Coordinates of N, CA, C and O and ligand atoms in Angstrom, one line a residue:
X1385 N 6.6 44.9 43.6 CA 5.7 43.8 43.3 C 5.2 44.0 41.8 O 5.3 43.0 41.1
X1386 N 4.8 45.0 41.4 CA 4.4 45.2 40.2 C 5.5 45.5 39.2 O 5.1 45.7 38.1
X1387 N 6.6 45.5 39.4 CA 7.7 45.0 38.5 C 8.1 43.7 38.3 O 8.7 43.3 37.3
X1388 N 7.9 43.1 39.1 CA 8.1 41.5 39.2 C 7.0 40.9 38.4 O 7.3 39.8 37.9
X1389 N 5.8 41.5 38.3 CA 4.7 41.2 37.3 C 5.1 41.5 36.0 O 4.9 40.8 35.0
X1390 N 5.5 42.5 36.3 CA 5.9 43.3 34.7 C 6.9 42.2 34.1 O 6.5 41.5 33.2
X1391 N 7.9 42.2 34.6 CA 8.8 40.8 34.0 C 8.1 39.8 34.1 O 8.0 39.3 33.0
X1392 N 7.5 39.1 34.9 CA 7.3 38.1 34.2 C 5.9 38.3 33.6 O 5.0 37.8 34.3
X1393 N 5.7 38.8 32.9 CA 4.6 39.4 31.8 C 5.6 39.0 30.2 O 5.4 38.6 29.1
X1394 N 6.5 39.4 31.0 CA 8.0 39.7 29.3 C 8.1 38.3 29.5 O 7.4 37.5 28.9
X1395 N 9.0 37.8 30.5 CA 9.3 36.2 30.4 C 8.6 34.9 29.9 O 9.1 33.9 29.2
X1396 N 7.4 35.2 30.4 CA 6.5 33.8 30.4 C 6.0 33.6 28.8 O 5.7 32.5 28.4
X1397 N 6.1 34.8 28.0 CA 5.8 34.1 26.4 C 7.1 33.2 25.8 O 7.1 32.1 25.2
X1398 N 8.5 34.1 26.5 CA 9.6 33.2 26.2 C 9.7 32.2 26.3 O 10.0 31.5 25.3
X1399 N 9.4 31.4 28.0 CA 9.4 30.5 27.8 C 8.6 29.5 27.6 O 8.9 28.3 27.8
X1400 N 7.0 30.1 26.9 CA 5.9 29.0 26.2 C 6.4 28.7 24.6 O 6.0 27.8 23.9
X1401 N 7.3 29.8 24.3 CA 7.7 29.4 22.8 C 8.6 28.4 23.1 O 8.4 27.2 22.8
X1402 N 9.8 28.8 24.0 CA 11.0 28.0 24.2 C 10.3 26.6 24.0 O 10.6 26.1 23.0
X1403 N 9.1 25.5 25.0 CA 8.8 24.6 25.4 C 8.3 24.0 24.2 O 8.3 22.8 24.0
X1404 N 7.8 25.1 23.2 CA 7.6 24.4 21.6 C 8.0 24.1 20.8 O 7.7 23.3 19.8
X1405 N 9.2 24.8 21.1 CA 10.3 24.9 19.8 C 10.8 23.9 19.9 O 10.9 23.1 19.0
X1406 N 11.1 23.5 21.6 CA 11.8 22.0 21.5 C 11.2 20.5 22.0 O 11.8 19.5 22.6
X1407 N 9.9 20.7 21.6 CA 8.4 19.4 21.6 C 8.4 19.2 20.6 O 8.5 20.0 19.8
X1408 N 8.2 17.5 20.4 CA 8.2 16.9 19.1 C 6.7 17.8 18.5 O 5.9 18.5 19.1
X1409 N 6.7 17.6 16.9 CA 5.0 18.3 16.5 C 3.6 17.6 16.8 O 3.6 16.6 17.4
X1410 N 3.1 17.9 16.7 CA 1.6 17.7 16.6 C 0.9 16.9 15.2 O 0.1 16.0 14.9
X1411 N 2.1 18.0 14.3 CA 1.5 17.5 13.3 C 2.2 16.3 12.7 O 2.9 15.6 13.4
X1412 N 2.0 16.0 11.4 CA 2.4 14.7 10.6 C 2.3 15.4 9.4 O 1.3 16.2 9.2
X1413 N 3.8 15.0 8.0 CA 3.8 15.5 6.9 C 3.1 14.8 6.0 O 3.7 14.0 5.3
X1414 N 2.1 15.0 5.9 CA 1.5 13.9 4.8 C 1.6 15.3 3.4 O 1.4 16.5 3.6
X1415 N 1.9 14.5 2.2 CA 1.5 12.8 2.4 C 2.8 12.1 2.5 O 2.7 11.1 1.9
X1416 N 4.0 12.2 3.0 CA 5.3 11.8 3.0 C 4.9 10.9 4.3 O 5.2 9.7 4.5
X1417 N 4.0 11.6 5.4 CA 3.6 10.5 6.7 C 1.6 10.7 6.8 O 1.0 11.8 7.0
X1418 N 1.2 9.5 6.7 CA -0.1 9.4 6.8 C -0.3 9.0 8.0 O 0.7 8.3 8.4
X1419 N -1.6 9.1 9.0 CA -1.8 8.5 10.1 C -3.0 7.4 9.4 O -3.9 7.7 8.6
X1420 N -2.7 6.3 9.9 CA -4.1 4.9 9.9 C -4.7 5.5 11.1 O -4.2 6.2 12.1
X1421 N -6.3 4.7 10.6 CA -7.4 4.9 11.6 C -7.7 3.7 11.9 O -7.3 2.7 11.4
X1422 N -8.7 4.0 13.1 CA -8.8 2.5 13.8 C -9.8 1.5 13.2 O -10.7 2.1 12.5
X1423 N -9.9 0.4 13.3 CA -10.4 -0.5 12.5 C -12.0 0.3 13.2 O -12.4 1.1 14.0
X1424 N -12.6 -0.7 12.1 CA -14.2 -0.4 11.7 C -14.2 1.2 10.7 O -15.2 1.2 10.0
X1425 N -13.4 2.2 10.4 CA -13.1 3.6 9.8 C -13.9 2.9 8.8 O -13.8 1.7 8.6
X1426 N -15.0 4.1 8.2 CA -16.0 4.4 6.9 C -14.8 4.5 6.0 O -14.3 5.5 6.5
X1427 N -14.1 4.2 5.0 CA -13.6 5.0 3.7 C -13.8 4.2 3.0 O -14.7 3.6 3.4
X1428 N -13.3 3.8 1.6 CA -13.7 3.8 0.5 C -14.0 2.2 0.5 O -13.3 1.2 0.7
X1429 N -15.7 2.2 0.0 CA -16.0 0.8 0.0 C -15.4 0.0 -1.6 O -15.0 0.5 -2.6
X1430 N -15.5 -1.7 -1.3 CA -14.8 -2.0 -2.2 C -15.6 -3.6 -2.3 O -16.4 -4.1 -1.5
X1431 N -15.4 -4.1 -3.6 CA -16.3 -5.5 -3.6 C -15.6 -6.8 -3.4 O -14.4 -6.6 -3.7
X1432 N -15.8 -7.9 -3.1 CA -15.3 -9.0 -3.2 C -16.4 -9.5 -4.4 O -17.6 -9.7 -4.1
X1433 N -15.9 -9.7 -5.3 CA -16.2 -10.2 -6.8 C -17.3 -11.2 -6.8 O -18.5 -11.1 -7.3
X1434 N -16.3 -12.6 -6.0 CA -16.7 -13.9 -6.1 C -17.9 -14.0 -5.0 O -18.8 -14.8 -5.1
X1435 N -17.8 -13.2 -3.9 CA -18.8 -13.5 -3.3 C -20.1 -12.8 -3.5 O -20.9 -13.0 -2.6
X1436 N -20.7 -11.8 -4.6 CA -21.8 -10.7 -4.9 C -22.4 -12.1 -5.6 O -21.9 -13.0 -6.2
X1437 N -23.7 -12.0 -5.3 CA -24.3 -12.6 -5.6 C -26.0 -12.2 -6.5 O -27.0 -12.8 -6.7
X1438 N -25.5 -10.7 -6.9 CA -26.2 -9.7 -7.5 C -27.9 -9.7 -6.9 O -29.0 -9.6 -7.6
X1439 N -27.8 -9.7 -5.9 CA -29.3 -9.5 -4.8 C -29.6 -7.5 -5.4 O -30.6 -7.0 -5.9
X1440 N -29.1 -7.4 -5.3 CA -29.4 -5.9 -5.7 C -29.4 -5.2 -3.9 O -29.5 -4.0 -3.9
X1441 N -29.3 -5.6 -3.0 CA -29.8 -5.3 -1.8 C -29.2 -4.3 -1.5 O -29.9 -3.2 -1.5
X1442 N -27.9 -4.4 -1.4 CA -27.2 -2.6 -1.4 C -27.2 -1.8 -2.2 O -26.4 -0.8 -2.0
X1443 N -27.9 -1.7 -3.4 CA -28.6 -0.6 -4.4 C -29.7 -0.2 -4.0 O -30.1 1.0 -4.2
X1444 N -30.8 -1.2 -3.3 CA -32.1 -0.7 -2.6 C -31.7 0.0 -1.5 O -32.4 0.8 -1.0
X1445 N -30.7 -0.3 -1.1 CA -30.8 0.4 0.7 C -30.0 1.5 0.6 O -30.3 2.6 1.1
X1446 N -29.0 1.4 -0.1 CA -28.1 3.3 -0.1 C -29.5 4.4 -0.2 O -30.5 4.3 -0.8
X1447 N -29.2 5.3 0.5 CA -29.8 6.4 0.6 C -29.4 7.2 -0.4 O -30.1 8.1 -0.9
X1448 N -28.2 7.1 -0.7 CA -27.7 8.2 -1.5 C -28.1 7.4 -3.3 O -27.7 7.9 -4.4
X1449 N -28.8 6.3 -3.4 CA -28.8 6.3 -4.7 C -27.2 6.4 -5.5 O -27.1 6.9 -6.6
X1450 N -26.3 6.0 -4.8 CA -25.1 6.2 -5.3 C -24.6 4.6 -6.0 O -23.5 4.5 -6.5
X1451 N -25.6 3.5 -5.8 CA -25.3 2.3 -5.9 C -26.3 2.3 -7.2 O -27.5 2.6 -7.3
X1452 N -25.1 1.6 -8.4 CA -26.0 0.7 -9.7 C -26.3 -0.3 -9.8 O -25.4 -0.6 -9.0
X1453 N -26.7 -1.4 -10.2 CA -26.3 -2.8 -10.6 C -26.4 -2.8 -11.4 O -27.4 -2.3 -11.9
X1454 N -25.0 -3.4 -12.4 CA -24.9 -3.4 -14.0 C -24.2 -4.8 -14.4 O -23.5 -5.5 -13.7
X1455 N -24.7 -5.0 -15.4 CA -24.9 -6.5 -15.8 C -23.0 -6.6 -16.8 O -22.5 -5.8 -17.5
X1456 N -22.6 -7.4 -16.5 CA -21.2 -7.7 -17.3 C -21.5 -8.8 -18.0 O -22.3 -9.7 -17.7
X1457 N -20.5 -8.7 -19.1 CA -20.5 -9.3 -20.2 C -19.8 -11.1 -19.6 O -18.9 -11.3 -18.8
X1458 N -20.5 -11.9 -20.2 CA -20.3 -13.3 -19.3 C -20.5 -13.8 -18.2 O -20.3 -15.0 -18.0
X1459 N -20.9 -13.0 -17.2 CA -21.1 -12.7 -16.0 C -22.7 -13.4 -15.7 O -23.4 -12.6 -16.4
X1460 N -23.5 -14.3 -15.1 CA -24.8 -14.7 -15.1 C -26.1 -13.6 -14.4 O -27.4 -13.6 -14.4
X1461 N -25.0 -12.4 -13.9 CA -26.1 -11.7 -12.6 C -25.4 -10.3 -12.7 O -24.3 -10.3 -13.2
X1462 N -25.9 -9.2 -12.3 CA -25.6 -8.3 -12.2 C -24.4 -7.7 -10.9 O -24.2 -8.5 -10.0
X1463 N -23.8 -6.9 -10.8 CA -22.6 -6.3 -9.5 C -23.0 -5.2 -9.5 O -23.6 -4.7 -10.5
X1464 N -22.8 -4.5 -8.0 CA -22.7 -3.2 -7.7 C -21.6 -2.1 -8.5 O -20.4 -2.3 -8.6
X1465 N -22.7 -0.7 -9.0 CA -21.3 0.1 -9.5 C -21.5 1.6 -8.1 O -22.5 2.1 -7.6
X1466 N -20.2 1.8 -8.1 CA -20.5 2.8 -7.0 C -20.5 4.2 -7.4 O -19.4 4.6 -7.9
X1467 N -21.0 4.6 -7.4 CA -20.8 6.5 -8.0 C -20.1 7.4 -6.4 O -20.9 8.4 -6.2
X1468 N -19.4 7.4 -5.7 CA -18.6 7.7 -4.7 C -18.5 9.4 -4.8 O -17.9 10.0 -3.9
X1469 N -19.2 10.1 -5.8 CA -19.3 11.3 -5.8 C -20.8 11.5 -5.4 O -21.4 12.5 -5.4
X1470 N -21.1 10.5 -5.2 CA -22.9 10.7 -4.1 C -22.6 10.3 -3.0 O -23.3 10.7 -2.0
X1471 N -21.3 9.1 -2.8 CA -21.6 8.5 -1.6 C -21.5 9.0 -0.2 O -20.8 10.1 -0.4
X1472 N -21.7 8.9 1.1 CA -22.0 9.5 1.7 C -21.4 8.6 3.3 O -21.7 8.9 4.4
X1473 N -20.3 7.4 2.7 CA -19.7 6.9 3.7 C -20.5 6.1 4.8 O -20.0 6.0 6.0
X1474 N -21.6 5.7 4.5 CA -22.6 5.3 5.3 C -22.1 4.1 5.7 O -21.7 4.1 6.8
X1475 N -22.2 3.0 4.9 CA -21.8 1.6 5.2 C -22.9 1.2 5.4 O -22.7 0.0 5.8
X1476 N -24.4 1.5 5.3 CA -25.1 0.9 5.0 C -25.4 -0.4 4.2 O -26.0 -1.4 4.5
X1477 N -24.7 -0.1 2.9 CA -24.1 -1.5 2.1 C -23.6 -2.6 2.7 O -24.1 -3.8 2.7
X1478 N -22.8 -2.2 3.2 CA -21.8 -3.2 3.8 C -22.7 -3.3 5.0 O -23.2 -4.5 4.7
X1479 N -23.2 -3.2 5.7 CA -23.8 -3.8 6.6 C -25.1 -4.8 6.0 O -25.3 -5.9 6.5
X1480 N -25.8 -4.2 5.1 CA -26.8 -5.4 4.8 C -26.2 -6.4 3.8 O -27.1 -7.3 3.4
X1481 N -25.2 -6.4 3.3 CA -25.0 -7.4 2.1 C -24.8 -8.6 2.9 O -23.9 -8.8 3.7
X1482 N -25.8 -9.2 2.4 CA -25.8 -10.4 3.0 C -24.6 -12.0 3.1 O -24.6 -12.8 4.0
X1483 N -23.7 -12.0 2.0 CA -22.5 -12.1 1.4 C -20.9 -12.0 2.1 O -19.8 -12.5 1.9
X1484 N -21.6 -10.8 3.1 CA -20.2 -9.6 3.0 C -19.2 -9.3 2.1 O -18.0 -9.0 2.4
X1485 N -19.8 -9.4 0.7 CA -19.0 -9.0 -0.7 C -18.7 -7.8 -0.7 O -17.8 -7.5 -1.4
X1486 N -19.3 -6.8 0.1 CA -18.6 -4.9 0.4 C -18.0 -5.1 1.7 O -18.5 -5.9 2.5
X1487 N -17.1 -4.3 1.9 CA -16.5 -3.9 2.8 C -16.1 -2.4 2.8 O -16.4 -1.7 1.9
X1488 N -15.5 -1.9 3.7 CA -15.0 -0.7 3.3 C -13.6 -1.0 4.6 O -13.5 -1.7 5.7
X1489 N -12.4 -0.1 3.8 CA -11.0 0.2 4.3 C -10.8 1.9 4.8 O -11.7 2.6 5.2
X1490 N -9.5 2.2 4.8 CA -9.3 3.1 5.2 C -8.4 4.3 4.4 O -7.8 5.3 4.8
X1491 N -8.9 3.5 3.0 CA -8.0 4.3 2.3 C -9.4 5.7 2.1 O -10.6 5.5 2.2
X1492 N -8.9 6.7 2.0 CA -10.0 8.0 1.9 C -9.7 9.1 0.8 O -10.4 10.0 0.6
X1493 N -8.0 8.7 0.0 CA -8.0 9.6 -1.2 C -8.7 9.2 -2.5 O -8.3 8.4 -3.3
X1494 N -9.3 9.7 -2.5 CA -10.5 9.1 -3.9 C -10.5 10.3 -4.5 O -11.4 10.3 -5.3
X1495 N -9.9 11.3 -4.5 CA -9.9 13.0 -5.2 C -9.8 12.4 -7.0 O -9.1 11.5 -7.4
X1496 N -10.4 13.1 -7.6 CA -10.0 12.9 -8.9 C -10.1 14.2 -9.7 O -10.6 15.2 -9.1
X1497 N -9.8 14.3 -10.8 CA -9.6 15.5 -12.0 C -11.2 15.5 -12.3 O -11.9 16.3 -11.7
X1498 N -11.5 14.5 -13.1 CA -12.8 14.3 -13.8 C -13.9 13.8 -12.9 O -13.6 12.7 -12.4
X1499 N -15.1 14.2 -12.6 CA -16.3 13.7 -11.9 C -16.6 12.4 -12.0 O -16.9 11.6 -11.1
X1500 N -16.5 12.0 -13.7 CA -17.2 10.3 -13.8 C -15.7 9.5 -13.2 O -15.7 8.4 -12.8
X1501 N -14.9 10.1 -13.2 CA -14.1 9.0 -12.2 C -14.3 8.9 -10.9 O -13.3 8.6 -10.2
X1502 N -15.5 9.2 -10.4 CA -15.7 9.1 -9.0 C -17.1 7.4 -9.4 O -17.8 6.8 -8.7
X1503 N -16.8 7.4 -10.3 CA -17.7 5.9 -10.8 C -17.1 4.7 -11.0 O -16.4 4.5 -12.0
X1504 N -17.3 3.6 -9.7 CA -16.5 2.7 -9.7 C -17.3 1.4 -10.7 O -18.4 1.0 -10.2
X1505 N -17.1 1.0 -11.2 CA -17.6 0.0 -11.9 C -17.3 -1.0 -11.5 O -16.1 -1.1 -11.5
X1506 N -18.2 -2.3 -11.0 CA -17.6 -3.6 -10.2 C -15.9 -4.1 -10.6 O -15.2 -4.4 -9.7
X1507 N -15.6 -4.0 -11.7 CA -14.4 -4.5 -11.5 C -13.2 -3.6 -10.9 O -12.3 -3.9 -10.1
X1508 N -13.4 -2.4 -11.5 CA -12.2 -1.1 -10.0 C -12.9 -1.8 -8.7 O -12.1 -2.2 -7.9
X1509 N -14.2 -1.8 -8.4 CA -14.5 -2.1 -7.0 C -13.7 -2.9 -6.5 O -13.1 -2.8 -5.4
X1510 N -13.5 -3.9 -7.6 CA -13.2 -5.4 -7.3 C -11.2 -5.6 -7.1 O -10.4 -6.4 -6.6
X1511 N -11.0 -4.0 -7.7 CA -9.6 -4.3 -7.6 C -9.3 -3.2 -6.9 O -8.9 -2.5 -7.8
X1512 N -9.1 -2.4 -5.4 CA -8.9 -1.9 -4.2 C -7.3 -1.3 -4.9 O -6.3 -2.0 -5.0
X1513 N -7.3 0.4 -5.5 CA -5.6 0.4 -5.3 C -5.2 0.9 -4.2 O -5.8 1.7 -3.6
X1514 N -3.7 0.2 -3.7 CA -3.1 -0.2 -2.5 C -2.7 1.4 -2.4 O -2.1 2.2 -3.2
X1515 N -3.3 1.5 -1.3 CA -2.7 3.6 -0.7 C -1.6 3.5 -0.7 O -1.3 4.3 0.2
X1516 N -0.1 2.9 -1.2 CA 1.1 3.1 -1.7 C 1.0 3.7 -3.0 O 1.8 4.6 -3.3
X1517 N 0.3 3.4 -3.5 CA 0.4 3.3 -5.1 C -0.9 4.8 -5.4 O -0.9 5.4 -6.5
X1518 N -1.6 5.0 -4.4 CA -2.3 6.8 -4.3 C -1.3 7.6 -3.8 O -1.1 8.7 -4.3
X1519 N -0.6 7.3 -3.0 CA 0.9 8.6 -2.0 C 1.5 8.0 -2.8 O 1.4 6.7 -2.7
X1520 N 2.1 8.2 -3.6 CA 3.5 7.4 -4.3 C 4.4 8.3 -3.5 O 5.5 7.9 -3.9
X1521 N 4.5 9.4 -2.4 CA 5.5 9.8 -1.7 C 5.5 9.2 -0.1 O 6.4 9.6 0.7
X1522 N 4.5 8.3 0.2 CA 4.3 8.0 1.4 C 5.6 7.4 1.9 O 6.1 6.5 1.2
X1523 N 6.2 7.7 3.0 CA 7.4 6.9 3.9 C 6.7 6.4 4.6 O 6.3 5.3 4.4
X1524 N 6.4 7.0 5.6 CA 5.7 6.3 6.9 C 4.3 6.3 7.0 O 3.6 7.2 6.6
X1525 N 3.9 5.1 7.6 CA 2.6 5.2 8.4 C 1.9 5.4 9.7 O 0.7 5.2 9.3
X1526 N 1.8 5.7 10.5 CA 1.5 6.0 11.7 C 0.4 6.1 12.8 O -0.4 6.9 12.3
X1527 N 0.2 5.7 13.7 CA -1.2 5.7 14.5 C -1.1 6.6 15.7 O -0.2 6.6 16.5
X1528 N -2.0 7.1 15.7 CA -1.8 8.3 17.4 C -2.4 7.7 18.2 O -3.2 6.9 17.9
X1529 N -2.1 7.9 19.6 CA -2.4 7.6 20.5 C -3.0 9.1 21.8 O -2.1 10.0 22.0
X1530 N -4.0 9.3 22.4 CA -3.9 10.1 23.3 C -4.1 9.5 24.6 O -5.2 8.9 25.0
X1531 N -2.9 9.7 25.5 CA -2.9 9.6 27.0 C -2.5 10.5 27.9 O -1.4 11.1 27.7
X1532 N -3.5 10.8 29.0 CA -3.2 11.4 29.7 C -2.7 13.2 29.0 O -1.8 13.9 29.3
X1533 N -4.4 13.3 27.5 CA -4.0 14.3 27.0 C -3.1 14.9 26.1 O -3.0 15.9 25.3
X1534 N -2.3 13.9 26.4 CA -0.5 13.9 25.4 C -1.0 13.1 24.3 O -1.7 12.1 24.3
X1535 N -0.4 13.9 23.3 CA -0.3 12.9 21.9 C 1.1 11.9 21.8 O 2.3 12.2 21.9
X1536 N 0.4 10.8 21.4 CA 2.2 10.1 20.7 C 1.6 9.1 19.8 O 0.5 8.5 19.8
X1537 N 2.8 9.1 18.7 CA 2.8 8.8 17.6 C 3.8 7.2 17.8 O 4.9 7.1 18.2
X1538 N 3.0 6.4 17.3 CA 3.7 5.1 16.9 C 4.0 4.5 15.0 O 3.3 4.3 14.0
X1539 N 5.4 4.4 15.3 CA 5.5 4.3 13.6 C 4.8 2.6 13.2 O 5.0 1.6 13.8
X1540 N 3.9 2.8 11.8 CA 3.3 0.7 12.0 C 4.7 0.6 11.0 O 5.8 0.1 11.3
X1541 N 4.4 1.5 9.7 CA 5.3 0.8 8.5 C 6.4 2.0 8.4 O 6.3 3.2 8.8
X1542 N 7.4 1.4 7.7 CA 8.5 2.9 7.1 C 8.5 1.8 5.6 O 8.6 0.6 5.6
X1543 N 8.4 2.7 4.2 CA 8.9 2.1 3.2 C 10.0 2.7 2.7 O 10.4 3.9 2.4
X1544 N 10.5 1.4 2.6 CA 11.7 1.3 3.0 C 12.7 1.6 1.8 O 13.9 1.6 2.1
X1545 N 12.3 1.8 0.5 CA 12.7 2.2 -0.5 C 13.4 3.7 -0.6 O 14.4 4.1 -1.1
X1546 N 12.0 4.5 0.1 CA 12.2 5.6 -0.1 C 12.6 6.4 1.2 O 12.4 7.6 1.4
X1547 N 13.6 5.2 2.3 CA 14.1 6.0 3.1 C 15.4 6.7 2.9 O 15.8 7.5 3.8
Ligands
SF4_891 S1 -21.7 3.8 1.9 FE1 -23.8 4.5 2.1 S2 -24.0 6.2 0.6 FE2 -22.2 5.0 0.1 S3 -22.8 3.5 -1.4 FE3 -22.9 2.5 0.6 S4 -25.0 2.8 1.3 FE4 -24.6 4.3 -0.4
SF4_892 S1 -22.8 -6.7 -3.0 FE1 -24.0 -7.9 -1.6 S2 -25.9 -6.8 -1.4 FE2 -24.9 -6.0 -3.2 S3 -25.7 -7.3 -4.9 FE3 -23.8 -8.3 -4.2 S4 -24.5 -9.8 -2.6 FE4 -26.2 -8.4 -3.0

């Protein structure tokens, strides 16, 4: 009896590797494959131009004081500038602007070299760059699913250039 333990003591790591080795991964290569998150996701808020109507309202309400309003040249009224190196992902903004001139997407690489480039000035707000053009290595896109504890991966986009 206690040899039959003994072996399968030796066996059973064998075959918990064996069952890994040949299971798809867990993981995802990013940035060559990014996973999207599900709609409503906090990342990086962004302005619609035409609709700000320079209330100041989402400069009074951020907590983080990460919101300016700065006046542009020809412009009648002032825009939100965002300092994203305070922000704090809240959506506070975007929930009270009354407008819905902020929104926020799902893009979340905002990393930069220099600090003051974490300072969006209404018009970067105003122009969103497309997370192709942050991964310039990105192939695929992808969304997980968990059922029944199992992960699985559905492909949305493949680009298609760099297949
Ligand atoms: S998301 Fe929150 S912390 Fe960031 S700018 Fe908006 S209100 Fe401020
Ligand atoms: S973004 Fe919205 S809340 Fe902020 S100033 Fe413009 S209209 Fe007002």
């Amino acid at each position: 009896m206690s040899v039959i333990r003994f072996l399968r003591g030796i066996i059973k790591p064998y075959i918990i590797v064996f069952k890994h080795a040949i299971s798809k991964p867990h993981t995802i290569k990013y940035p060559y494959e990014r996973l999207m998150f599900s709609d409503g996701y906090r990342g990086r808020i962004s302005l619609r131009f035409e609709k700000c109507i320079g209330c100041g309202l989402c400069s009074r309400t951020c907590p983080n004081r990460a919101i300016e309003m700065v006046e542009i040249e020809g412009e009648k009224h002032s825009f939100p500038q965002i300092n994203f190196g305070r922000c704090s992902f809240c959506c506070l903004c975007v929930d009270v602007c009354p407008r819905g001139a902020l929104f926020s997407d799902e893009v979340v690489e905002l990393s930069v070299i220099k600090r003051d480039d974490l300072i969006y000035h209404p018009y970067k707000l105003s122009n969103p760059q497309p997370l192709e053009s942050i991964l310039k290595d990105l192939k695929k896109t992808i969304t997980v699913q968990i059922e029944d504890g199992r992960l699985s991966y559905t492909l949305l986009r493949r680009r298609e250039e760099n297949v």
